Every structure is written in C-alpha cells, then in structure tokens.
Short mmCIF file of C-alpha atoms in Angstrom, two decimals:
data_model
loop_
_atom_site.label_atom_id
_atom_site.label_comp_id
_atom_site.label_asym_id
_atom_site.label_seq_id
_atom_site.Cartn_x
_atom_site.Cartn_y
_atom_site.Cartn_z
CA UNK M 1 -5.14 0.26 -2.57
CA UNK M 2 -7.78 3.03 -2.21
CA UNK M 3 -8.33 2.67 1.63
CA UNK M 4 -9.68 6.69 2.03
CA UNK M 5 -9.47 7.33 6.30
CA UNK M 6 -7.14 4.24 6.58
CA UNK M 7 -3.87 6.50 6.70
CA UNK M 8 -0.89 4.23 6.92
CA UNK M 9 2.61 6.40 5.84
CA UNK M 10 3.21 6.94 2.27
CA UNK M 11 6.67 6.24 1.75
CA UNK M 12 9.14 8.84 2.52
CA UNK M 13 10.23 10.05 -0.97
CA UNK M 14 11.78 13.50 0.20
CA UNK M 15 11.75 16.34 -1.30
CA UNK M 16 12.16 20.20 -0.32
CA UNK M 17 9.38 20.91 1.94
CA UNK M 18 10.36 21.04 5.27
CA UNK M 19 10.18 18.50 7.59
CA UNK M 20 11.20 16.01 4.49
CA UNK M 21 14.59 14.56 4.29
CA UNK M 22 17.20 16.23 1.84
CA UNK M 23 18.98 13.62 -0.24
CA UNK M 24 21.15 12.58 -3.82
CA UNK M 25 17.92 11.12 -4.80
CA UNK M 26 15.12 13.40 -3.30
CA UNK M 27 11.78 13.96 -5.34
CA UNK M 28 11.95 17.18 -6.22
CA UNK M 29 8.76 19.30 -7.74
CA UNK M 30 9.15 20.40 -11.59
CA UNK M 31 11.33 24.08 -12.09
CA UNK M 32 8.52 25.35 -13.91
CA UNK M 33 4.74 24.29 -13.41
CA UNK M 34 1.34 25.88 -14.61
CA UNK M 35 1.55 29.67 -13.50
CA UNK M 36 -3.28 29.64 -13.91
CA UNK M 37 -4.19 31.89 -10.76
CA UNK M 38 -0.74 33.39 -10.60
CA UNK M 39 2.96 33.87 -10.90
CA UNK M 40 4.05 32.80 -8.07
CA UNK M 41 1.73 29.42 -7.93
CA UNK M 42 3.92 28.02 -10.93
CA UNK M 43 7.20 28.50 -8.18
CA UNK M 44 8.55 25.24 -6.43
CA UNK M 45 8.90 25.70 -2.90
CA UNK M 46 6.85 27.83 -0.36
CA UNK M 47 4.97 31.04 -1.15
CA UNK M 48 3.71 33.28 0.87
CA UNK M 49 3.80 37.38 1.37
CA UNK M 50 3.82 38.18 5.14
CA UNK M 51 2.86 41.71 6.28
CA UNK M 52 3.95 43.43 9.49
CA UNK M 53 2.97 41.17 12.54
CA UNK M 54 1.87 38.31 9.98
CA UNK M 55 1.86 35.18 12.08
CA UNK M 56 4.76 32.80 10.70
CA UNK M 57 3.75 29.62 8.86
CA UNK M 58 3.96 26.50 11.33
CA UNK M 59 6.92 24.21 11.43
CA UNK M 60 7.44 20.80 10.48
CA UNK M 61 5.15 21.01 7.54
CA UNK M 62 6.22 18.09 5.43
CA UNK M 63 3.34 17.76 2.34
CA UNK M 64 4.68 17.51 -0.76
CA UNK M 65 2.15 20.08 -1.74
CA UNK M 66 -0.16 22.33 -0.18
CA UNK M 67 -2.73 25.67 -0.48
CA UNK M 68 -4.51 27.71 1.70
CA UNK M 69 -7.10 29.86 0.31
CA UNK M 70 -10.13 32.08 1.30
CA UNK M 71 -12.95 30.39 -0.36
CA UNK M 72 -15.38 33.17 -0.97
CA UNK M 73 -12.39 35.76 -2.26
CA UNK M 74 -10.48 33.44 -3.56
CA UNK M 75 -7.17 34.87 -2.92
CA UNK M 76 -4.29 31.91 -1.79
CA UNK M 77 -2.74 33.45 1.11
CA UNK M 78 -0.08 30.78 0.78
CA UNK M 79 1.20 27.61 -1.00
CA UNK M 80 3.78 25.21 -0.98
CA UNK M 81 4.37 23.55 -4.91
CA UNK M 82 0.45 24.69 -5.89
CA UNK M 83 0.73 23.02 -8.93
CA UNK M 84 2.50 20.15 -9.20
CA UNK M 85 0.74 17.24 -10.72
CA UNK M 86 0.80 14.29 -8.04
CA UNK M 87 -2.19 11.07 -7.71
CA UNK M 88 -5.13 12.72 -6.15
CA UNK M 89 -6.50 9.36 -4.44
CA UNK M 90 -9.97 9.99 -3.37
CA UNK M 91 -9.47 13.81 -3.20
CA UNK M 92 -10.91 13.15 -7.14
CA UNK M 93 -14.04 12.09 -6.16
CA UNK M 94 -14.99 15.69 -5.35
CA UNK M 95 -14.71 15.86 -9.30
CA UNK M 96 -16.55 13.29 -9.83
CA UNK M 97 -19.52 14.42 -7.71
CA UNK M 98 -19.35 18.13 -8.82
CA UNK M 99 -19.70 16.40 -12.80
CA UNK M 100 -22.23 13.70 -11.71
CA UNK M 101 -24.33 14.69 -8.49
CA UNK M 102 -26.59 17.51 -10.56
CA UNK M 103 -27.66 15.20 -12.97
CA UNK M 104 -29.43 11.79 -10.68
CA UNK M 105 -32.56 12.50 -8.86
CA UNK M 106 -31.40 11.51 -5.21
CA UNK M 107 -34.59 9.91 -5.41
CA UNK M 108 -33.93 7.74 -8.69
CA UNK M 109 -33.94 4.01 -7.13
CA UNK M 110 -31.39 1.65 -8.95
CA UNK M 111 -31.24 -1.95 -9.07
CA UNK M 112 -27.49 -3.47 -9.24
CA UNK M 113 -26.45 -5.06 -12.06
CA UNK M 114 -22.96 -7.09 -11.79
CA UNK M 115 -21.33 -5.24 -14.74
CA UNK M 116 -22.06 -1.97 -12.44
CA UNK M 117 -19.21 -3.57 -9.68
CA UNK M 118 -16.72 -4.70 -12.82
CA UNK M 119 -13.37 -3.00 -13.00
CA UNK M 120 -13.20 -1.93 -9.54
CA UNK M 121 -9.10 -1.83 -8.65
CA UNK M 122 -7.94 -4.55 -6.16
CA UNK M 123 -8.12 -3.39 -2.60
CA UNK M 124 -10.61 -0.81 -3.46
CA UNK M 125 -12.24 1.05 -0.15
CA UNK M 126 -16.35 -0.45 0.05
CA UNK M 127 -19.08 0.86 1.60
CA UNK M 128 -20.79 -2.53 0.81
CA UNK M 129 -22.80 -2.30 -2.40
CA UNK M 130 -24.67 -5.52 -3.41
CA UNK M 131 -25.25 -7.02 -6.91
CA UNK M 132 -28.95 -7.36 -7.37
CA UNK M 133 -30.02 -4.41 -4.71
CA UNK M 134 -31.56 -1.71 -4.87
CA UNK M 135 -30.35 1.47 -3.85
CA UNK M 136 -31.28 5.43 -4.12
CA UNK M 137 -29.06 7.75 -5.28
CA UNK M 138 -29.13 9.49 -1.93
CA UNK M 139 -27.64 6.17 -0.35
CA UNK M 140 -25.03 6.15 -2.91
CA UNK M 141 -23.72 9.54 -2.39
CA UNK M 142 -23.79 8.91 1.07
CA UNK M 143 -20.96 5.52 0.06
CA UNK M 144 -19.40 8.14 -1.86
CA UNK M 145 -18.75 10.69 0.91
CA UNK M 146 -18.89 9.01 4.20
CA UNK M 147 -16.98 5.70 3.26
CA UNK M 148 -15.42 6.67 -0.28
CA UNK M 149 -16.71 4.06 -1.60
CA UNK M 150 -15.26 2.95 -4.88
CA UNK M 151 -18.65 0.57 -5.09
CA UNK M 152 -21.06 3.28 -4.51
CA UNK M 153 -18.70 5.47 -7.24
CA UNK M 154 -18.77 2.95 -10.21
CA UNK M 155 -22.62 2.52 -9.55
CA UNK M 156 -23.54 5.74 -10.00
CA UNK M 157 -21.10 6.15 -13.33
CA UNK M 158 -23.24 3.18 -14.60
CA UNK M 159 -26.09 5.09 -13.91
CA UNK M 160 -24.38 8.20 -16.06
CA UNK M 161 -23.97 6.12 -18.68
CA UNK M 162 -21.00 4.44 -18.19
CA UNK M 163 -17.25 4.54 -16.53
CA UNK M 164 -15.93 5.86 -20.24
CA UNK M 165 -18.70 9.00 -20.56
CA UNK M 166 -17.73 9.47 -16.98
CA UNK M 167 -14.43 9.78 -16.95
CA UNK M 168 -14.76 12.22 -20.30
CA UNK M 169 -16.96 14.39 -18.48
CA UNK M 170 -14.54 14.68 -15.67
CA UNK M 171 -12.53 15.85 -17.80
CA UNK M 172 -14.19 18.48 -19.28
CA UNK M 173 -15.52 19.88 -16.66
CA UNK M 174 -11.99 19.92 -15.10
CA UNK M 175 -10.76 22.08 -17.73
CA UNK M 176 -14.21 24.34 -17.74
CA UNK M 177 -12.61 24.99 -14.11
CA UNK M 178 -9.67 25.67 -15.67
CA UNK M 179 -7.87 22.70 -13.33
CA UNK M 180 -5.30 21.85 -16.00
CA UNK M 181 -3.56 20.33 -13.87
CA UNK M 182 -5.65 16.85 -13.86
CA UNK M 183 -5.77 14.15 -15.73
CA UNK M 184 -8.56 12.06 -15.62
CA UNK M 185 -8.40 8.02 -15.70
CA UNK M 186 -10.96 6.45 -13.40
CA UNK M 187 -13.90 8.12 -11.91
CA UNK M 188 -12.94 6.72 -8.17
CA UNK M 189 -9.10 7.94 -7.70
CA UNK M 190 -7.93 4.66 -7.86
CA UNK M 191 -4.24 4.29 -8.77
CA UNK M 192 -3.78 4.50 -12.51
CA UNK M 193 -0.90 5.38 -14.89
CA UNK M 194 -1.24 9.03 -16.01
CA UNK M 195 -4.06 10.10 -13.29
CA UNK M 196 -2.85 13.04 -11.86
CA UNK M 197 -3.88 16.41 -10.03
CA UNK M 198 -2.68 19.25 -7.93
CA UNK M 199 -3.70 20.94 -4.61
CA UNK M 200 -4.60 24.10 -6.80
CA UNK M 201 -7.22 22.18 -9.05
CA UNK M 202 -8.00 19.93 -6.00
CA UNK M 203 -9.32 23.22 -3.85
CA UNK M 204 -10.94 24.37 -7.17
CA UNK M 205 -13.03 21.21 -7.02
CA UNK M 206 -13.93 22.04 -3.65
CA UNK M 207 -14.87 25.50 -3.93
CA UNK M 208 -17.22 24.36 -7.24
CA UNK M 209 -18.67 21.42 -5.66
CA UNK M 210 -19.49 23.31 -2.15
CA UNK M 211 -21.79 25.76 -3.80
CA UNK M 212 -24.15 22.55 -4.77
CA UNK M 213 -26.66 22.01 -1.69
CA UNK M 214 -26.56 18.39 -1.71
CA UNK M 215 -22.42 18.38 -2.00
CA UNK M 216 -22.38 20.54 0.91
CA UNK M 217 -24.67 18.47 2.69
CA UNK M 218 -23.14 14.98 1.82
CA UNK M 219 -19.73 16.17 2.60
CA UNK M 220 -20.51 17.47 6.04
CA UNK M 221 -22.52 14.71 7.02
CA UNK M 222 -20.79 12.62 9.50
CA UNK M 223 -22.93 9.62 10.09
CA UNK M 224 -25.83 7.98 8.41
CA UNK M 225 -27.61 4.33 8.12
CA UNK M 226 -26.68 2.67 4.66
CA UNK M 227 -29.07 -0.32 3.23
CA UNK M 228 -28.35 -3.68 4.05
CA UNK M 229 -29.23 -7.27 3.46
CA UNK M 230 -33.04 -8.43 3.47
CA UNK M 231 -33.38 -10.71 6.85
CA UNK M 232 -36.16 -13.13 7.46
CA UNK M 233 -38.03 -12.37 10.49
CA UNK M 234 -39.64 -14.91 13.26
CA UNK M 235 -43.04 -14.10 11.62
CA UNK M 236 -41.43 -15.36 7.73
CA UNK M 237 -41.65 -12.01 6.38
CA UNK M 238 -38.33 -10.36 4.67
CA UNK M 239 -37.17 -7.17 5.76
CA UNK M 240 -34.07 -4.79 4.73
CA UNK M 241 -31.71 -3.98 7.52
CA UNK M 242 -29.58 -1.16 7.70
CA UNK M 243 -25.93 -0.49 9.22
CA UNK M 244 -24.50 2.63 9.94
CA UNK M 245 -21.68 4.42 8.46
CA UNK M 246 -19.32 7.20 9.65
CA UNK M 247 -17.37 9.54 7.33
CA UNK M 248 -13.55 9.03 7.05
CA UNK M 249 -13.00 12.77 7.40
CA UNK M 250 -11.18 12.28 10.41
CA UNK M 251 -11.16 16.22 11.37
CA UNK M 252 -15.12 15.82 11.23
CA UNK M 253 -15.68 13.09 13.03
CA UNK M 254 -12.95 13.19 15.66
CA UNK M 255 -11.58 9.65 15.16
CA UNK M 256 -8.17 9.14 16.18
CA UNK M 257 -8.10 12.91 16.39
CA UNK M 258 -9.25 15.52 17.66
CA UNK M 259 -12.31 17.32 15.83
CA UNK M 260 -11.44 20.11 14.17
CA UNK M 261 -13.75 23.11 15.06
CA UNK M 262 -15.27 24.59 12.44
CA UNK M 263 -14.85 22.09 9.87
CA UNK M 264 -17.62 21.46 7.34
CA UNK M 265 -15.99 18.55 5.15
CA UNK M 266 -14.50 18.06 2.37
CA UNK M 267 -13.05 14.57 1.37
CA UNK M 268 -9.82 12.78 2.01
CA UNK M 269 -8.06 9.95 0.21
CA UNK M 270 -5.53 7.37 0.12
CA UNK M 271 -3.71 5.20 -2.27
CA UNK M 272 -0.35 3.76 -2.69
CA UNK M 273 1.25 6.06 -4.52
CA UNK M 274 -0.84 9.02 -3.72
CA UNK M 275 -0.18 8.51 0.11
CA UNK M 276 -2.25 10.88 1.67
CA UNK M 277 -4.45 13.92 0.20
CA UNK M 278 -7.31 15.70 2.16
CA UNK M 279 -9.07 19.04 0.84
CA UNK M 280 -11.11 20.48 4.10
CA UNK M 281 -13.18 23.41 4.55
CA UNK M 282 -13.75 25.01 7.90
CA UNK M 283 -15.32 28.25 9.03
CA UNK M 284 -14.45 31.00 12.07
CA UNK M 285 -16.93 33.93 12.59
CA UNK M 286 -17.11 35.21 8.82
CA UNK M 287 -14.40 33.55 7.47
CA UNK M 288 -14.33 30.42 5.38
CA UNK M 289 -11.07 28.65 4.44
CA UNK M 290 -10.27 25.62 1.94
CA UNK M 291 -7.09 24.11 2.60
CA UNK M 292 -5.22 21.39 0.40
CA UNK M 293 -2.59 19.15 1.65
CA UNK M 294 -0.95 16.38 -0.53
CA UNK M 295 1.58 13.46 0.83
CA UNK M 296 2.72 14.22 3.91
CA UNK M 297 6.25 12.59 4.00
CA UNK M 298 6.11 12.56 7.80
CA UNK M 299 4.92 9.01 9.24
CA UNK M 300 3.25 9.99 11.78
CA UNK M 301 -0.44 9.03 12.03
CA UNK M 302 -3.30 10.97 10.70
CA UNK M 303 -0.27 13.33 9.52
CA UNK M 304 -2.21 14.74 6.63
CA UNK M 305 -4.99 16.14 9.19
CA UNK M 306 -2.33 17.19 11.52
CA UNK M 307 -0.85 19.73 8.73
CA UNK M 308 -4.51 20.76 7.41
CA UNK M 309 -5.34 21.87 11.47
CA UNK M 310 -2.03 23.87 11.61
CA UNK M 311 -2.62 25.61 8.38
CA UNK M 312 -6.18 26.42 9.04
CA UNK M 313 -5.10 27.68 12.85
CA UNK M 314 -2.44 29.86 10.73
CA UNK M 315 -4.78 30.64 8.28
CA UNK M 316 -7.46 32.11 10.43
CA UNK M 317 -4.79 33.73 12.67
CA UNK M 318 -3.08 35.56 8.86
CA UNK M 319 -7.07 36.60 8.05
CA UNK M 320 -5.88 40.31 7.01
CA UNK M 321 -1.99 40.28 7.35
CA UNK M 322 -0.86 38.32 4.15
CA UNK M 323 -0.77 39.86 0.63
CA UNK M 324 -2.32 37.02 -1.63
CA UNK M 325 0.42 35.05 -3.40
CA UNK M 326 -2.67 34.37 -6.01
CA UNK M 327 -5.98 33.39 -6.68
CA UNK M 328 -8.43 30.85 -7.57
CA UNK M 329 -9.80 31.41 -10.81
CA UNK M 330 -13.31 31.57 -12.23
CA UNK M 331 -14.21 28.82 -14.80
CA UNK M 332 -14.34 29.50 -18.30
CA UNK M 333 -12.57 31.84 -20.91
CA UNK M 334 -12.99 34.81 -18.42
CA UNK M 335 -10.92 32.54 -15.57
CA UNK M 336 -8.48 31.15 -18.16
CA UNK M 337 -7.08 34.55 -18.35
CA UNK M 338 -6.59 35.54 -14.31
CA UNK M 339 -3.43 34.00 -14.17
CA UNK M 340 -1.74 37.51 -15.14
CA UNK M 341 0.41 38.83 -12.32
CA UNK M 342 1.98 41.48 -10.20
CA UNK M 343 4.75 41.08 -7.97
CA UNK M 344 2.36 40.01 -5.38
CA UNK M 345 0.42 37.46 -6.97
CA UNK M 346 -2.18 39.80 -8.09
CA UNK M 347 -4.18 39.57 -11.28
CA UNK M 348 -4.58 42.46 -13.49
CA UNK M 349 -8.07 41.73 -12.26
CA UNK M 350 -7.29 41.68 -9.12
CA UNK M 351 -10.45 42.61 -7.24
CA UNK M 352 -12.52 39.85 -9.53
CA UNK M 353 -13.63 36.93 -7.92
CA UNK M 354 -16.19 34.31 -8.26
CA UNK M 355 -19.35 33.08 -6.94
CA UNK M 356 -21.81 30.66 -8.16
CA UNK M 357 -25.88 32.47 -9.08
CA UNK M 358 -27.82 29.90 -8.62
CA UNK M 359 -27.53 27.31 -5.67
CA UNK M 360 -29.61 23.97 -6.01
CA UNK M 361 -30.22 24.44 -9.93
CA UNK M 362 -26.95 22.44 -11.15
CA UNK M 363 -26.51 24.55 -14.02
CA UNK M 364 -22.69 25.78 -13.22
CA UNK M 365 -23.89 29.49 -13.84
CA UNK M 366 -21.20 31.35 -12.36
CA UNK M 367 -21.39 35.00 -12.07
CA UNK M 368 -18.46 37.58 -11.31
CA UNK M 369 -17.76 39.61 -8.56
CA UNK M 370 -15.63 41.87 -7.06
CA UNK M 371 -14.46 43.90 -3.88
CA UNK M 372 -14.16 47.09 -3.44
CA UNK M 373 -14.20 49.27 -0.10
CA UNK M 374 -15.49 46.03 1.50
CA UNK M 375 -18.54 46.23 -0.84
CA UNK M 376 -19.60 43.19 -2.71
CA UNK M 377 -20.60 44.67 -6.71
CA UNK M 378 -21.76 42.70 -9.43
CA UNK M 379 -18.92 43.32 -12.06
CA UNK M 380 -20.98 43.18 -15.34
CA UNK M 381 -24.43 44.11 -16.84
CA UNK M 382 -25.58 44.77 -13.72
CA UNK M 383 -25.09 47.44 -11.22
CA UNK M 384 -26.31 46.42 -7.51
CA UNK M 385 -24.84 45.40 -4.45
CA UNK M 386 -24.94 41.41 -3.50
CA UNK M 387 -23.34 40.01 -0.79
CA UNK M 388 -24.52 36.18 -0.91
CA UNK M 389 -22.40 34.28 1.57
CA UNK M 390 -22.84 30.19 1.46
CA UNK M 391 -24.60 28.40 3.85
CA UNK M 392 -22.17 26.96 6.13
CA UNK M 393 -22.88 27.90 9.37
CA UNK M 394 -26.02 25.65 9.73
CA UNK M 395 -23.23 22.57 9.13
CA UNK M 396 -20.30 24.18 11.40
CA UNK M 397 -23.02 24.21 14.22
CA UNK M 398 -23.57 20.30 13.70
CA UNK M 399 -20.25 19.52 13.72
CA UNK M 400 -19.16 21.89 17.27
CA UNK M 401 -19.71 25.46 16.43
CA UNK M 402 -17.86 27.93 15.12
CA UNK M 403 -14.41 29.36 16.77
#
C-alpha cells in the first residue's frame, strides 16, 4: 500500500544501525555497494570524519540507511549504508517530477480518460482524480506533492505518453544523474519486484529537482484547493467545487509533529516493504542541507521525521567541523568519474561541485563549479566569479523562518 504521510511501523527487520535489534537472522546491508561520490559511501555501516569539537552524531538512530549532505557543495558530511539499494516508496516521485514536470505546460488542461486511472496498485494513496474531469497540470502536481497521489502520477504519465515511455525516461535520466543505484518499475513508487533506490541517488533527485522553480515551489507548498465535483446550485446552474489539500510532509506542515524550522520540502513515502523514506531540505542562515532517511526500524510514530530533525539539528550544528566522507556528483560523464578518493572521502576533484545554469528553462544544463578561498569560480571556459545561491529563503519564510 502506497499510503505517503500515513506512517504506520515497517516491520522490524534489524540490521546494524543502531537503535535496530542484533539477531541470527538480521538484514544486513551488502559488504560491498557502489563506491559513485566516494570510497567510503560504498562502506556498510556509519561514516563520518569528526574534527576537534565536532558535535557527535545523535543516538538511537535506527534507519536502515541514511545521508546528510550540503546541497549547494555537495560534500556528505555523513552517511549510514549510502548506497544500498532498498524500495524508495514515494521518495521516487521526486524522479518522476524532475523527468516529467519540464515538459507539461502547468497550464495544459486535460480531460480524464479511464485508461489514464488503469494499473494503479491496490491501496494506492489518492488525491481524488475523476474519470471524465478536467484538470490542469498545475492541479496535478499539486496531487503529486501535497497528497502523493498515485492518481494525479499516472495522469500526468498518460499525458507523457504513456506509463512505459515514462518509466524509460526515469530511467535514463536516473543514470544521466549518475543514481545507479535505482531501478525503475512504476512511475508512482508503488511496490514492485526489482524497484529499488538508495538514500545517495534519492538526495541526488532532490538536489536536481530543487533547482526547477516549479519543483521547489510544489514541494514547499503546504496547502492548496484541489478541483472537485460539479454541484447543481438552487438557481439550476452547475458549478465545480473545490476541497482543500495539505501536504503529507509532516516536518512542513506540523501534523502530528512539530514543524521543523527551516524546512522547505521535499517528499516522503510509504509502502509495505519500503516502510518509511523521506528526503527533506531545510535551510539555517546560509546553509542549506538535504537529508535522506530510509526505514526506520524503530516503531515509534512519525519515526522517519524524528531521525531527519536530529540529523539536520546535527548537521547544522557539524557546519565546518566534519571532513566530507564524499560527495554528490555532477550528472554526466564528468560526474561518473568523481567517485575517485582520498582517505577522507575526497575526489581527486575535490573542490568541483555542481550547480544548475539555467533555472526555469528545463533544459538540465548543468555547469561546474568549484571553491576555493571561499570564492565561487567557474571551473571551465570561463574565468569569472559566480556565486548563485537558490532561492530558498522566500519558502523557509512561509513555512516559520529561518533558525
């Protein structure tokens, strides 16, 4: 069942994070995983590179896997299993809306056919989609985001052409993100045989997706009105009602939890055998963090935002007193090859990062960059400063202000 902000305890398969239970028949993650963004990310178990007075990591974390990462650097300034391939839930629809969202007019108005609704998995999470509607792809991506709606989802693949072309360009543009690490099966997250991803690839989606304007603004938004039925009014004329909808991100909207301040989105998920997955992003002062957290085997509720708020506390609190135990790496060729390594994680590249050139134009143009003496310098062809930060702040203000 894909049931995204309905977080009922995933089944407590142990394994060796801590909190988990140690046993003769504990899940353990694989020796050896995919070493893309560095060394250490391909090691089981906890990584992380403390300097002098680095805060320690907080206790009782009990995800099966989980990242925290600078998002405009890069650098992972820790990780717990990075790369081991588990069910993403609706954590994948961040893939699906970083492949799809550039290419529908939110404008475009769609009329819903029934073979647009077929296939959807038994249980699936609705935001209430009706055959023989019409809809505009900005109320769609609203389904999408606020209510991870697996209705809203197929919809807009039949507007791409199709749940098959869909998924295949999923795919690809997984692996032009160099997130080898998924495996593609439905465009929605719903549980399937063979659909896997990590929190590595899962924070790469993120980080691509959050330099789109729309993503950003979908994925921060935290309630909105979504198109109802047509209703006959006391003078015979027909009109379309509207009901509201609120996001599922608990740590945006505060439900059942406290709001997390700072945060800015990004999506959570949950299926059966995924149990719980949430990718947020949250900002303090200057400083913008992604953090990943994958199946909490603690059955507490809300768990999996309970761990995201203590890593992003620790996180913000490390800002300057961890060595990076790696990196996220740009897409293409260029990225393919950052995974090479010092001691500490670093790549032979060290100081190259990644940004997106272009905001709003969809085209995926990424450009490199680098640091050096605190200086933001174009790393290529061209030879002058930038320093182009993304636009969060407008969304951490909406959502309480920044820490």
């Amino acid at each position: 069942m894909v049931l995204s902000g309905l977080l009922p305890a995933a089944p407590a398969f142990a394994d060796d994070v801590s909190g988990s239970k140690d046993g003769p028949d504990a899940v353990q993650p694989p020796a050896q995983m995919s070493t893309i963004g560095g060394k250490r990310l391909g090691r089981p178990g906890t990584q992380v590179d403390p300097k002098a007075g680095a805060p320690r990591l907080p206790k009782g974390l009990s995800g099966r896997s989980w990242l925290v990462s600078d998002a405009e650097s890069g650098e992972v300034l820790a990780s717990h299993n990075a790369h081991w391939q588990l069910p993403p839930a609706s954590t994948l629809k961040m893939l699906f809306a970083d492949t799809v969202l550039p290419k529908l007019p939110k404008d475009q108005m769609h009329k819903v056919l029934p073979s647009d609704l077929a296939g959807m998995g038994e249980g699936s999470s609705l935001v209430g989609v009706k055959e023989n509607y019409s809809y505009s792809v900005h109320d769609l991506w609203l389904g999408v985001f606020l209510r991870s709606g697996n209705d809203a989802v197929h919809v807009l693949s039949a507007m791409n052409g199709g749940k098959p072309k869909t998924v295949q360009e999923m795919q690809a543009h997984a692996r032009q993100l160099n997130a080898h690490d998924t495996h593609v099966v439905t465009p929605d997250g719903y549980d399937e045989k063979g659909q896997v991803s990590s929190a590595y690839d899962l924070t790469l989606f993120a980080r691509s997706g959050l330099q789109k304007a729309d993503f950003r603004e979908y994925a921060s938004t935290a309630n909105a009105k979504f198109p109802g039925e047509f209703k006959k009014g006391k003078d015979g004329k027909k009109t379309r009602e509207s009901f509201e909808i609120q996001n599922t991100n608990r740590l945006l909207t505060g439900f059942g939890i406290p709001t997390y301040k700072g945060i800015a989105g990004v999506k959570n998920g949950y299926t059966t055998n995924a149990g719980s997955t949430f990718t947020g992003v949250a900002q303090r002062g200057k400083r913008v963090l992604l953090v990943t957290v994958m199946n909490p085997q603690k059955s507490e509720p809300n768990e999996v935002y309970k761990e995201t708020a203590k890593l992003f506390d620790w996180g913000f609190k490390a800002s300057g007193s961890v060595n990076p135990v790696g990196t996220l790496v740009r897409p293409g060729a260029a990225g393919a090859n950052q995974n090479r390594t010092t001691a500490h994680g670093k790549g032979t590249d060290e100081h190259t990062q990644a940004s997106v050139s272009s905001d709003d134009d969809g085209s995926g143009k990424w450009t490199a960059i680098g640091i050096t003496g605190g200086t933001l310098a174009l790393l290529a062809a061209v030879a002058y400063a930038v320093h182009r930060r993304w636009p969060l702040p407008e969304l951490v203000r909406r959502r309480g202000g920044r820490g």
